[in-house]
Amino acid sequence: MRSICNCRRLVFVLSGLYLLCILIATRKLYQLSITNHNNAAHVTHRSGPHLVEIWSKASIGDYLWSHILNGPLLAPNGPLLNTANLVYKDIHFSFKSGPGLVPATAPKNVTHLVIVLNGRSENKIEQARVWLDSMPAFEDLRTLAVILLGDEKCNNEWILLYLKKNGGSIDFVFVTYDSLLVDGESFYQWPLGVSVYRGFPNVNPASLDLTYPREYTCNFLGTIYPNSSRERLSKFIKGSSRLQKECFIAGREKWQPLENEQSRQLYLDTILQSDLTLSPVGQNTECYRIYEALSLGSIPVVEDIMTPGACDASSEASPLRLLKKMNAPMLYLKDWSQLEEVLESETLLSKEEKISRRKSAVRWYEEFKHSIKKIFVNVLRERWFDLKAD
C-alpha cells in the first residue's frame, strides 16, 4: 500500500515538473517571438516609409488630416478614439484624435510625433502644457513638432520653454496668425483654414457649378459684437439701400460655437450664391471665412488693417502675411465706406469674367492646400530624416 502511495506521489511530482517545463518553454518562445517582431518592425521601419504619428487635440488637426493631407476618413478605434493611416511619398502618417487620446494611454513607443494643440486661451494652454510636460515619459521619442492653434493676439511665448534648444522636447512649431516668432527654423506659419469643428466640409471642386449667375453681389453671416468692425459694417449696410438690395446680411448678437444643420446649410448656400464674401476683422484679421469663401469660389473682401495685439506689424505684407505671400485672390479695403466703390466695380464685370474669377479662386485654394502640404512634408523630411526637399 505504501509503495502505491509513493508511486502516486512520484507521478504527481513528475507531472508538476512537466507542466512547469512547458510553461517555461512557452514563455521563452513568447519572448523570442516578441523580439523577432520588434526586430522585424525595426528593419521594416528603416527600409520602408518613415513612421510619423499625428496626435490631434485641436480642430486644426482635422483640417491638416482631411483637407491638407487628404487623409482617409477616420475610423473609430473604441468609443473615444479615431484613427487613420496614410502613406505619402516616404512617410507613413498615423493619425489619432478624440477624447480617448490622453497622455496616460497614448502609445509609449512613438518615435516621431506631430502633436496638434490649442493655445487660444489660458484653459487651452494649461491642457497643452499637460501634453508637453508628459513628453519625457515617452522614452523612445526622438523628434517632436507642434502644430499650434495660436492666440489671436499672437501671445504664444509660453511655448518657448518647451523648445529643444531651451531644454524642452520640441524641434519646431507650426503656428497660426502673423506671429513674430516665425523664423523658418523654430517656428513656421500655419494657415487657420476652414472651421472643421463647425462642420465645414472638404469641398470637392468637381461638385461645384461655378457657371450659373449668383443671386447676391455680397454676403455677411456672423456674430456682430458691440463696438466692432462688424458693427460698423452692419450700420453702413443699413444706411445703404443698394447694399441691402444686393447683399445678403444676417447677423446675430451671440457667438455660437457649433452650427445646426439648418444654419450650416444656410451659410454654405449663401456663400455659393454670392460673388463676394465680406470679411470684417474680429480678434484677428485672419478668419475661417476667408478660406471657406475661396473654397466655394466667392472672393473675400477683407479689411487690410492690423488688429490690436502682439502680431507682426512691421512687415509690409501684414496682416495676412501668408495669404499675401501666396497671392490669395482677395479684395482689400481700409474702411467699409469703400464698399460702394467695390460694388460699383462689380457692375463692370461681364458674366464670363465673374465665372473665370470663381474658377480661379477655387483653383487657387486647391493649389494653396497642396503648397502647405508640400511645405509641411518637406520640413519633416529635411529636419527629421535628412532627406532632400521634394
Coordinates of C-alpha atoms in Angstrom, one line a residue:
M1 CA 0.0 0.0 0.0
R2 CA 2.9 2.3 0.9
S3 CA 4.6 1.6 -2.4
I4 CA 1.4 2.6 -4.3
C5 CA 1.2 5.9 -2.4
N6 CA 4.9 6.6 -3.2
C7 CA 4.3 5.9 -6.9
R8 CA 1.3 8.2 -7.0
R9 CA 3.3 10.9 -5.2
L10 CA 6.2 10.4 -7.8
V11 CA 3.7 10.7 -10.7
F12 CA 2.3 13.9 -9.2
V13 CA 5.7 15.4 -8.8
L14 CA 6.8 14.5 -12.3
S15 CA 3.5 15.9 -13.8
G16 CA 4.1 19.1 -12.0
L17 CA 7.7 19.3 -13.3
Y18 CA 6.4 18.6 -16.8
L19 CA 3.9 21.4 -16.7
L20 CA 6.5 23.8 -15.3
C21 CA 8.8 22.9 -18.1
I22 CA 6.0 23.6 -20.6
L23 CA 5.3 27.0 -19.0
I24 CA 9.0 28.0 -19.1
A25 CA 9.3 26.9 -22.7
T26 CA 6.1 28.7 -23.7
R27 CA 7.3 31.9 -22.1
K28 CA 10.7 31.6 -23.8
L29 CA 9.0 31.2 -27.2
Y30 CA 6.7 34.2 -26.5
Q31 CA 9.7 36.4 -25.6
L32 CA 11.5 35.2 -28.7
S33 CA 8.5 35.9 -30.9
I34 CA 8.2 39.5 -29.4
T35 CA 11.9 40.1 -30.0
N36 CA 11.7 38.8 -33.6
H37 CA 8.6 41.0 -34.1
N38 CA 10.3 44.1 -32.8
N39 CA 13.4 43.4 -34.9
A40 CA 11.3 42.9 -38.0
A41 CA 9.4 46.1 -37.3
H42 CA 12.7 47.9 -36.8
V43 CA 14.0 46.6 -40.1
T44 CA 10.7 47.5 -41.9
H45 CA 10.8 51.0 -40.4
R46 CA 14.3 51.5 -41.7
S47 CA 13.8 50.1 -45.2
G48 CA 10.2 51.3 -45.7
P49 CA 8.4 54.6 -45.1
H50 CA 9.3 56.6 -42.0
L51 CA 6.5 56.4 -39.4
V52 CA 5.2 59.7 -38.2
E53 CA 2.4 59.8 -35.6
I54 CA 0.0 62.8 -35.7
W55 CA -2.0 63.2 -32.4
S56 CA -4.7 65.8 -32.7
K57 CA -6.0 67.7 -29.7
A58 CA -7.4 70.7 -31.7
S59 CA -9.7 71.1 -34.6
I60 CA -6.9 72.3 -37.0
G61 CA -5.6 68.7 -36.7
D62 CA -8.7 67.6 -38.6
Y63 CA -8.0 70.3 -41.2
L64 CA -4.4 69.1 -41.5
W65 CA -5.5 65.5 -42.0
S66 CA -8.6 65.8 -44.2
H67 CA -8.0 69.0 -46.1
I68 CA -4.2 69.3 -46.4
L69 CA -3.0 65.7 -46.4
N70 CA -6.3 64.4 -47.9
G71 CA -6.2 61.5 -45.5
P72 CA -8.9 58.8 -45.5
L73 CA -11.9 59.1 -43.2
L74 CA -11.2 58.4 -39.6
A75 CA -12.3 55.0 -38.3
P76 CA -13.5 54.5 -34.6
N77 CA -10.9 52.6 -32.5
G78 CA -13.0 52.2 -29.4
P79 CA -15.7 54.7 -28.3
L80 CA -13.4 57.7 -27.7
L81 CA -10.6 57.3 -30.2
N82 CA -10.4 57.8 -34.0
T83 CA -7.6 56.6 -36.1
A84 CA -6.5 56.6 -39.8
N85 CA -3.3 55.9 -41.8
L86 CA -1.8 57.4 -44.9
V87 CA 1.4 56.8 -46.8
Y88 CA 2.6 59.8 -48.7
K89 CA 5.9 59.5 -50.6
D90 CA 8.4 58.2 -48.0
I91 CA 6.4 59.0 -44.8
H92 CA 3.7 56.8 -43.2
F93 CA 1.4 59.1 -41.3
S94 CA -0.6 57.5 -38.5
F95 CA -3.4 59.9 -37.2
K96 CA -5.2 59.7 -33.9
S97 CA -7.8 62.0 -32.4
G98 CA -10.6 62.0 -29.9
P99 CA -11.2 62.4 -26.1
G100 CA -9.7 59.0 -25.5
L101 CA -6.3 60.3 -26.6
V102 CA -4.6 61.3 -23.3
P103 CA -1.0 61.2 -22.2
A104 CA -1.6 58.2 -19.9
T105 CA -3.0 56.0 -22.7
A106 CA -1.1 57.3 -25.7
P107 CA 1.4 54.8 -27.3
K108 CA 4.7 55.0 -25.4
N109 CA 6.7 53.6 -28.3
V110 CA 6.2 56.7 -30.5
T111 CA 9.5 57.9 -32.1
H112 CA 8.5 60.7 -34.5
L113 CA 5.5 62.8 -33.3
V114 CA 3.5 65.8 -34.6
I115 CA 1.0 66.9 -31.9
V116 CA -1.7 69.4 -32.6
L117 CA -2.5 71.7 -29.7
N118 CA -4.8 74.6 -28.9
G119 CA -3.3 77.7 -27.4
R120 CA -6.2 80.1 -27.8
S121 CA -7.0 80.6 -24.1
E122 CA -5.5 80.1 -20.7
N123 CA -7.6 77.0 -20.2
K124 CA -6.4 75.5 -23.5
I125 CA -2.8 76.4 -22.8
E126 CA -3.0 74.5 -19.5
Q127 CA -4.2 71.4 -21.4
A128 CA -1.5 71.8 -23.9
R129 CA 1.1 72.1 -21.1
V130 CA -0.1 68.7 -19.7
W131 CA 0.8 67.1 -23.0
L132 CA 4.2 68.8 -23.3
D133 CA 5.1 68.1 -19.7
S134 CA 4.4 64.4 -20.3
M135 CA 6.8 64.1 -23.3
P136 CA 9.8 62.9 -21.1
A137 CA 7.7 59.8 -20.3
F138 CA 7.8 58.8 -23.9
E139 CA 11.3 57.3 -23.8
D140 CA 11.5 56.3 -27.4
L141 CA 10.6 59.8 -28.7
R142 CA 13.3 61.1 -30.9
T143 CA 11.6 64.1 -32.7
L144 CA 8.6 66.3 -31.8
A145 CA 6.8 69.0 -33.7
V146 CA 3.8 71.0 -32.7
I147 CA 1.0 72.5 -34.8
L148 CA -0.4 75.2 -32.6
L149 CA -3.7 77.0 -32.9
G150 CA -2.2 80.2 -31.6
D151 CA -3.5 83.1 -29.6
E152 CA -5.4 85.5 -31.8
K153 CA -3.3 88.4 -30.5
C154 CA -0.1 86.3 -31.1
N155 CA 0.8 85.9 -27.4
N156 CA 2.4 82.5 -27.7
E157 CA 5.7 83.0 -25.7
W158 CA 4.6 80.3 -23.2
I159 CA 5.7 77.6 -25.7
L160 CA 9.3 78.8 -25.9
L161 CA 10.2 77.0 -22.7
Y162 CA 9.4 73.7 -24.4
L163 CA 11.7 74.1 -27.4
K164 CA 14.6 71.6 -27.6
K165 CA 17.1 74.4 -27.8
N166 CA 15.7 75.7 -24.4
G167 CA 15.8 72.3 -22.7
G168 CA 12.4 71.0 -23.9
S169 CA 11.3 68.4 -26.4
I170 CA 10.0 70.4 -29.3
D171 CA 12.1 70.6 -32.5
F172 CA 9.9 73.2 -34.2
V173 CA 6.4 74.7 -34.2
F174 CA 3.8 75.5 -36.9
V175 CA 1.8 78.4 -35.5
T176 CA -1.3 80.2 -36.8
Y177 CA -1.5 84.0 -37.4
D178 CA 1.3 86.5 -38.2
S179 CA 3.4 85.7 -35.1
L180 CA 6.7 87.5 -34.7
L181 CA 8.1 84.1 -33.6
V182 CA 8.1 82.8 -37.1
D183 CA 11.7 82.5 -38.2
G184 CA 11.8 79.5 -40.6
E185 CA 13.8 77.5 -38.1
S186 CA 12.0 77.1 -34.7
F187 CA 8.6 78.5 -36.0
Y188 CA 6.8 78.2 -39.3
Q189 CA 3.5 79.9 -40.1
W190 CA 0.4 77.7 -40.4
P191 CA -3.0 78.7 -42.0
L192 CA -6.1 78.9 -39.9
G193 CA -8.1 77.0 -42.6
V194 CA -11.8 76.3 -42.5
S195 CA -13.9 75.7 -39.4
V196 CA -13.9 71.9 -39.4
Y197 CA -15.2 72.0 -35.8
R198 CA -18.4 73.6 -37.1
G199 CA -18.8 71.1 -39.8
F200 CA -17.5 73.0 -42.8
P201 CA -16.8 70.3 -45.5
N202 CA -13.8 69.5 -47.6
V203 CA -15.2 70.8 -50.8
N204 CA -14.7 68.8 -54.0
P205 CA -14.2 71.4 -56.8
A206 CA -15.8 69.0 -59.3
S207 CA -19.0 69.2 -57.3
L208 CA -19.3 73.0 -57.8
D209 CA -21.3 74.6 -60.6
L210 CA -19.4 77.9 -61.0
T211 CA -21.1 79.0 -64.2
Y212 CA -24.6 79.9 -63.0
P213 CA -25.5 83.5 -62.1
R214 CA -25.2 84.2 -58.4
E215 CA -28.1 85.8 -56.6
Y216 CA -26.1 88.1 -54.3
T217 CA -23.3 90.5 -55.0
C218 CA -22.0 90.1 -51.5
N219 CA -22.8 88.5 -48.1
F220 CA -22.0 88.5 -44.4
L221 CA -23.3 86.0 -41.9
G222 CA -21.8 86.1 -38.4
T223 CA -21.8 87.4 -34.9
I224 CA -22.0 91.2 -34.6
Y225 CA -20.0 92.3 -31.5
P226 CA -20.5 95.7 -29.9
N227 CA -18.0 98.4 -30.9
S228 CA -16.5 96.2 -33.6
S229 CA -15.8 96.4 -37.3
R230 CA -18.7 94.1 -37.8
E231 CA -21.0 96.5 -36.0
R232 CA -19.7 99.4 -38.2
L233 CA -20.2 97.2 -41.3
S234 CA -23.8 96.4 -40.2
K235 CA -24.6 100.1 -39.7
F236 CA -23.1 101.0 -43.0
I237 CA -25.2 98.5 -44.8
K238 CA -28.3 99.6 -43.0
G239 CA -27.7 103.1 -44.3
S240 CA -27.4 101.9 -47.9
S241 CA -30.5 100.9 -49.8
R242 CA -28.2 99.5 -52.6
L243 CA -26.3 97.2 -50.2
Q244 CA -29.5 96.0 -48.6
K245 CA -30.8 95.1 -52.0
E246 CA -27.7 93.4 -53.5
C247 CA -26.2 91.7 -50.4
F248 CA -27.4 89.0 -48.0
I249 CA -26.7 90.1 -44.4
A250 CA -27.6 88.1 -41.4
G251 CA -26.1 89.0 -38.0
R252 CA -26.5 87.6 -34.5
E253 CA -25.6 89.1 -31.2
K254 CA -24.2 86.0 -29.5
W255 CA -21.4 83.7 -30.8
Q256 CA -22.4 80.1 -31.3
P257 CA -19.5 77.5 -31.1
L258 CA -21.4 75.0 -33.2
E259 CA -23.9 75.2 -36.1
N260 CA -27.0 73.1 -36.5
E261 CA -27.8 71.6 -39.9
Q262 CA -30.1 74.4 -40.9
S263 CA -27.7 77.3 -40.1
R264 CA -24.7 75.4 -41.6
Q265 CA -26.6 74.9 -44.9
L266 CA -27.7 78.5 -44.9
Y267 CA -24.1 79.6 -44.6
L268 CA -22.9 77.3 -47.4
D269 CA -25.7 78.2 -49.7
T270 CA -25.3 82.0 -49.1
I271 CA -21.6 81.9 -50.0
L272 CA -22.3 79.8 -53.1
Q273 CA -24.9 82.4 -54.1
S274 CA -22.5 85.3 -53.6
D275 CA -19.8 86.7 -55.8
L276 CA -18.2 88.5 -52.8
T277 CA -17.9 87.5 -49.1
L278 CA -17.4 90.3 -46.7
S279 CA -14.8 89.6 -44.0
P280 CA -14.7 92.2 -41.3
V281 CA -11.9 91.8 -38.7
G282 CA -12.5 90.1 -35.4
Q283 CA -9.9 89.5 -32.8
N284 CA -7.6 88.9 -35.8
T285 CA -7.8 89.8 -39.5
E286 CA -7.4 86.2 -40.5
C287 CA -10.5 84.2 -40.1
Y288 CA -12.1 80.9 -41.2
R289 CA -14.5 82.8 -43.5
I290 CA -11.6 83.8 -45.9
Y291 CA -10.7 80.1 -46.6
E292 CA -14.3 79.0 -46.7
A293 CA -15.3 81.6 -49.3
L294 CA -12.3 80.8 -51.6
S295 CA -13.1 77.1 -51.5
L296 CA -16.6 77.9 -52.9
G297 CA -15.4 80.5 -55.5
S298 CA -16.5 83.6 -53.6
I299 CA -14.0 86.4 -53.4
P300 CA -13.3 87.6 -49.8
V301 CA -13.4 91.4 -49.2
V302 CA -11.0 91.9 -46.4
E303 CA -10.1 94.8 -44.2
D304 CA -6.4 95.4 -44.7
I305 CA -5.8 96.6 -41.1
M306 CA -3.8 95.2 -38.1
T307 CA -5.8 94.3 -35.0
P308 CA -4.5 95.1 -31.5
G309 CA -2.0 92.7 -30.0
A310 CA 1.5 91.3 -30.5
C311 CA 1.2 90.1 -34.1
D312 CA 3.8 91.3 -36.7
A313 CA 3.0 94.8 -37.7
S314 CA 6.5 95.5 -39.0
S315 CA 6.1 93.6 -42.3
E316 CA 4.7 95.3 -45.3
A317 CA 2.8 92.1 -46.0
S318 CA 1.0 92.2 -42.6
P319 CA -1.7 91.4 -41.9
L320 CA -2.5 88.1 -43.7
R321 CA 1.2 87.6 -44.3
L322 CA 0.9 84.0 -45.5
L323 CA -2.1 84.6 -47.8
K324 CA -0.5 87.6 -49.4
K325 CA 2.8 85.8 -49.9
M326 CA 0.8 83.1 -51.8
N327 CA -1.1 85.7 -53.8
A328 CA -4.6 84.8 -52.5
P329 CA -7.3 86.3 -54.8
M330 CA -8.9 88.8 -52.4
L331 CA -10.1 92.4 -52.4
Y332 CA -8.7 94.7 -49.8
L333 CA -10.1 97.9 -48.3
K334 CA -9.2 100.1 -45.3
D335 CA -12.7 101.1 -44.4
W336 CA -16.1 99.8 -45.1
S337 CA -17.1 103.2 -46.7
Q338 CA -15.0 101.9 -49.7
L339 CA -17.5 99.1 -50.2
E340 CA -19.7 101.2 -52.5
E341 CA -16.7 101.5 -54.9
V342 CA -16.1 97.8 -54.8
L343 CA -19.7 97.1 -55.7
E344 CA -19.6 99.7 -58.5
S345 CA -16.5 97.8 -59.9
E346 CA -18.5 94.6 -59.8
T347 CA -21.1 96.0 -62.2
L348 CA -18.4 96.5 -64.8
L349 CA -17.5 92.7 -64.9
S350 CA -19.1 90.5 -67.5
K351 CA -20.7 87.2 -66.7
E352 CA -17.7 85.4 -68.3
E353 CA -15.2 87.4 -66.2
K354 CA -17.1 86.5 -63.0
I355 CA -17.2 82.8 -63.9
S356 CA -13.4 83.0 -64.7
R357 CA -12.8 84.6 -61.3
R358 CA -14.7 81.9 -59.4
K359 CA -12.8 79.2 -61.1
S360 CA -9.5 80.9 -60.4
A361 CA -10.4 81.3 -56.7
V362 CA -11.3 77.6 -56.4
R363 CA -8.2 76.6 -58.3
W364 CA -6.0 78.8 -56.1
Y365 CA -7.4 77.3 -52.9
E366 CA -6.7 73.8 -54.1
E367 CA -3.1 74.8 -55.1
F368 CA -2.7 76.6 -51.8
K369 CA -3.6 73.4 -49.8
H370 CA -1.1 71.4 -51.9
S371 CA 1.6 74.0 -51.3
I372 CA 1.0 73.8 -47.5
K373 CA 1.1 70.0 -47.7
K374 CA 4.4 70.2 -49.6
I375 CA 5.9 72.7 -47.1
F376 CA 4.8 70.5 -44.1
V377 CA 6.2 67.3 -45.5
N378 CA 9.4 68.8 -46.7
V379 CA 10.1 70.3 -43.3
L380 CA 9.7 66.8 -41.8
R381 CA 11.8 65.1 -44.4
E382 CA 14.7 67.6 -44.2
R383 CA 14.7 68.2 -40.5
W384 CA 14.0 64.7 -39.2
F385 CA 15.1 62.2 -41.9
D386 CA 17.9 64.1 -43.6
L387 CA 16.1 63.8 -47.0
K388 CA 16.1 66.3 -49.8
A389 CA 13.1 68.5 -50.3
D390 CA 10.7 67.4 -52.9

